[in-house]
Short mmCIF file of C-alpha atoms in Angstrom, two decimals:
data_model
loop_
_atom_site.label_atom_id
_atom_site.label_comp_id
_atom_site.label_asym_id
_atom_site.label_seq_id
_atom_site.Cartn_x
_atom_site.Cartn_y
_atom_site.Cartn_z
CA MET A 1 -125.15 1.71 -23.94
CA HIS A 2 -127.36 2.65 -26.93
CA ILE A 3 -129.85 5.45 -26.57
CA GLY A 4 -132.59 5.93 -29.13
CA VAL A 5 -133.83 9.51 -29.54
CA ILE A 6 -137.08 10.48 -31.32
CA SER A 7 -139.01 13.69 -31.58
CA ASP A 8 -142.00 15.20 -33.25
CA THR A 9 -144.00 12.07 -33.89
CA HIS A 10 -147.19 14.17 -34.04
CA MET A 11 -149.59 11.22 -33.71
CA VAL A 12 -148.81 9.87 -37.19
CA ILE A 13 -149.52 6.20 -36.40
CA SER A 14 -147.94 4.81 -39.63
CA SER A 15 -144.61 6.49 -38.79
CA ILE A 16 -144.76 5.28 -35.19
CA GLU A 17 -145.29 1.73 -36.41
CA ARG A 18 -142.34 2.03 -38.76
CA LEU A 19 -140.15 2.87 -35.81
CA GLU A 20 -140.76 -0.53 -34.32
CA LYS A 21 -137.93 -2.22 -36.31
CA GLU A 22 -135.68 0.81 -35.97
CA ILE A 23 -135.47 1.06 -32.19
CA LYS A 24 -135.58 -2.56 -31.29
CA GLY A 25 -131.95 -2.79 -30.00
CA VAL A 26 -131.75 0.41 -27.88
CA ASP A 27 -131.29 0.28 -24.12
CA VAL A 28 -133.29 3.48 -23.46
CA LEU A 29 -135.68 5.40 -25.66
CA ILE A 30 -136.02 9.21 -25.34
CA HIS A 31 -138.97 11.15 -26.79
CA LEU A 32 -138.47 14.86 -27.01
CA GLY A 33 -142.10 15.87 -27.25
CA ASP A 34 -144.81 16.59 -29.82
CA ASN A 35 -146.71 14.34 -29.03
CA VAL A 36 -145.95 12.50 -25.82
CA ASP A 37 -149.34 10.75 -26.13
CA ASP A 38 -147.66 8.66 -28.84
CA ILE A 39 -145.74 6.88 -26.08
CA ALA A 40 -148.87 4.68 -25.46
CA ASN A 41 -148.49 3.35 -29.02
CA ILE A 42 -144.68 2.98 -28.74
CA LYS A 43 -145.10 0.91 -25.56
CA LYS A 44 -147.03 -1.70 -27.62
CA TYR A 45 -143.79 -2.80 -29.15
CA TYR A 46 -140.95 -1.29 -27.15
CA LYS A 47 -140.63 -2.77 -23.68
CA GLY A 48 -137.60 -0.86 -22.48
CA GLU A 49 -137.40 2.36 -20.49
CA ILE A 50 -138.92 5.43 -22.14
CA ILE A 51 -138.01 8.93 -20.95
CA ASN A 52 -139.80 12.00 -22.28
CA VAL A 53 -140.27 15.74 -22.13
CA LYS A 54 -143.23 17.71 -23.47
CA GLY A 55 -143.17 19.92 -26.48
CA ASN A 56 -145.22 22.95 -27.58
CA CYS A 57 -148.04 20.66 -28.80
CA ASP A 58 -148.22 18.74 -25.53
CA PHE A 59 -150.46 19.83 -22.68
CA SER A 60 -149.83 17.21 -20.05
CA ALA A 61 -149.05 18.76 -16.69
CA SER A 62 -147.44 15.55 -15.53
CA VAL A 63 -144.65 15.60 -18.13
CA PRO A 64 -141.75 18.05 -17.53
CA SER A 65 -140.53 20.52 -20.21
CA ASP A 66 -136.86 19.95 -19.38
CA ARG A 67 -135.10 17.04 -17.82
CA PHE A 68 -131.54 16.08 -16.79
CA LEU A 69 -130.27 12.52 -16.83
CA GLU A 70 -127.05 10.72 -16.29
CA VAL A 71 -126.60 7.77 -18.67
CA GLY A 72 -123.37 5.83 -19.14
CA GLY A 73 -121.64 8.40 -16.91
CA LYS A 74 -122.59 11.31 -19.16
CA LYS A 75 -124.89 14.24 -18.19
CA ILE A 76 -127.72 14.72 -20.70
CA PHE A 77 -130.08 17.67 -20.91
CA LEU A 78 -133.43 16.99 -22.61
CA THR A 79 -135.79 19.58 -23.95
CA HIS A 80 -138.15 20.02 -26.87
CA GLY A 81 -136.39 23.27 -27.67
CA HIS A 82 -139.19 25.71 -28.32
CA ARG A 83 -138.56 27.60 -25.05
CA TYR A 84 -134.90 28.08 -26.11
CA GLY A 85 -135.55 29.52 -29.58
CA VAL A 86 -133.89 26.67 -31.48
CA LYS A 87 -135.48 27.64 -34.77
CA GLU A 88 -133.32 30.78 -34.75
CA ASN A 89 -130.06 29.51 -33.16
CA LEU A 90 -128.69 27.34 -30.34
CA SER A 91 -127.42 30.12 -28.05
CA GLY A 92 -130.07 29.47 -25.39
CA LEU A 93 -129.24 25.78 -25.37
CA ARG A 94 -125.48 26.53 -25.26
CA TYR A 95 -125.98 28.72 -22.15
CA LYS A 96 -128.09 26.03 -20.47
CA ALA A 97 -125.55 23.34 -21.33
CA LEU A 98 -122.63 25.31 -19.92
CA GLU A 99 -124.68 26.29 -16.83
CA THR A 100 -125.59 22.68 -16.05
CA GLY A 101 -122.39 20.92 -17.12
CA ALA A 102 -124.17 18.82 -19.75
CA ASP A 103 -122.14 16.55 -21.97
CA ILE A 104 -125.05 16.03 -24.37
CA VAL A 105 -128.02 18.28 -25.19
CA LEU A 106 -131.01 16.65 -26.93
CA TYR A 107 -133.63 18.84 -28.57
CA GLY A 108 -136.32 18.69 -31.29
CA HIS A 109 -138.93 21.22 -32.48
CA THR A 110 -137.31 22.16 -35.79
CA HIS A 111 -138.11 18.82 -37.59
CA ILE A 112 -134.60 19.05 -38.98
CA ALA A 113 -131.98 16.51 -37.94
CA LYS A 114 -128.66 17.96 -36.87
CA ILE A 115 -125.57 17.02 -34.87
CA ASP A 116 -123.12 19.66 -33.60
CA PHE A 117 -120.10 19.38 -31.36
CA GLU A 118 -118.95 22.63 -29.70
CA GLU A 119 -116.73 23.27 -26.71
CA GLY A 120 -116.90 19.59 -25.67
CA ILE A 121 -120.74 19.40 -25.80
CA TRP A 122 -122.85 17.43 -28.23
CA TYR A 123 -126.00 19.07 -29.53
CA ILE A 124 -128.26 16.48 -31.12
CA ASN A 125 -131.59 16.99 -32.84
CA PRO A 126 -133.04 13.69 -34.18
CA GLY A 127 -135.30 15.47 -36.63
CA SER A 128 -138.88 14.35 -36.98
CA ALA A 129 -139.94 10.70 -36.95
CA SER A 130 -143.17 11.72 -38.80
CA LEU A 131 -143.14 15.16 -40.42
CA PRO A 132 -139.55 16.00 -41.48
CA ARG A 133 -138.55 19.30 -43.00
CA ASP A 134 -135.28 18.03 -44.32
CA GLY A 135 -136.06 14.88 -46.35
CA ASP A 136 -136.81 11.48 -44.89
CA ARG A 137 -138.08 10.70 -41.39
CA SER A 138 -135.29 10.36 -38.89
CA TYR A 139 -134.22 9.47 -35.37
CA ALA A 140 -130.89 9.44 -33.57
CA ILE A 141 -128.87 6.76 -31.87
CA ILE A 142 -126.29 7.69 -29.35
CA SER A 143 -123.72 5.08 -28.34
CA ILE A 144 -121.82 5.64 -25.14
CA ASN A 145 -118.88 3.21 -24.64
CA LYS A 146 -116.02 3.65 -22.17
CA GLY A 147 -116.74 7.38 -21.93
CA ASN A 148 -116.86 7.87 -25.70
CA ILE A 149 -120.00 9.41 -27.26
CA GLU A 150 -120.86 8.44 -30.84
CA PRO A 151 -124.13 10.01 -32.15
CA LYS A 152 -125.65 9.40 -35.55
CA VAL A 153 -128.87 10.33 -37.34
CA ILE A 154 -130.69 7.52 -39.11
CA ARG A 155 -133.14 8.18 -41.92
CA PHE A 156 -135.98 5.74 -42.59
#
């Protein structure tokens, strides 16, 4: 199982179009908000399942702020991150992960790609696919195979 994770696309069409080649082989695509309206453009070239949450720049009442999934036998918590203070630290996310029994926590908002593994939980921020604050645009791929989780950030 290969999960593509993007965040903070911010309606930059040229960046969204560049993602086309990048996410072609993923089984599921997750968008962590800012801007969920970009999903309409992503659907032009990605025909698989897209799961999303809204961010602080999204105002759609129909899209949840947080979501829980089970993929490949692993519990995944999705959030944009702004409601958990991720620009300061991950303590709010850690509490939520422990409270819910998450194996993986996916968040965005900072526009900085980061992967942490603490107390058996993966914390993955794919960075920004359009407006990075740490170099090149980025996204994450999470491979789940026989219970093993292998996340990586890819710059493009």
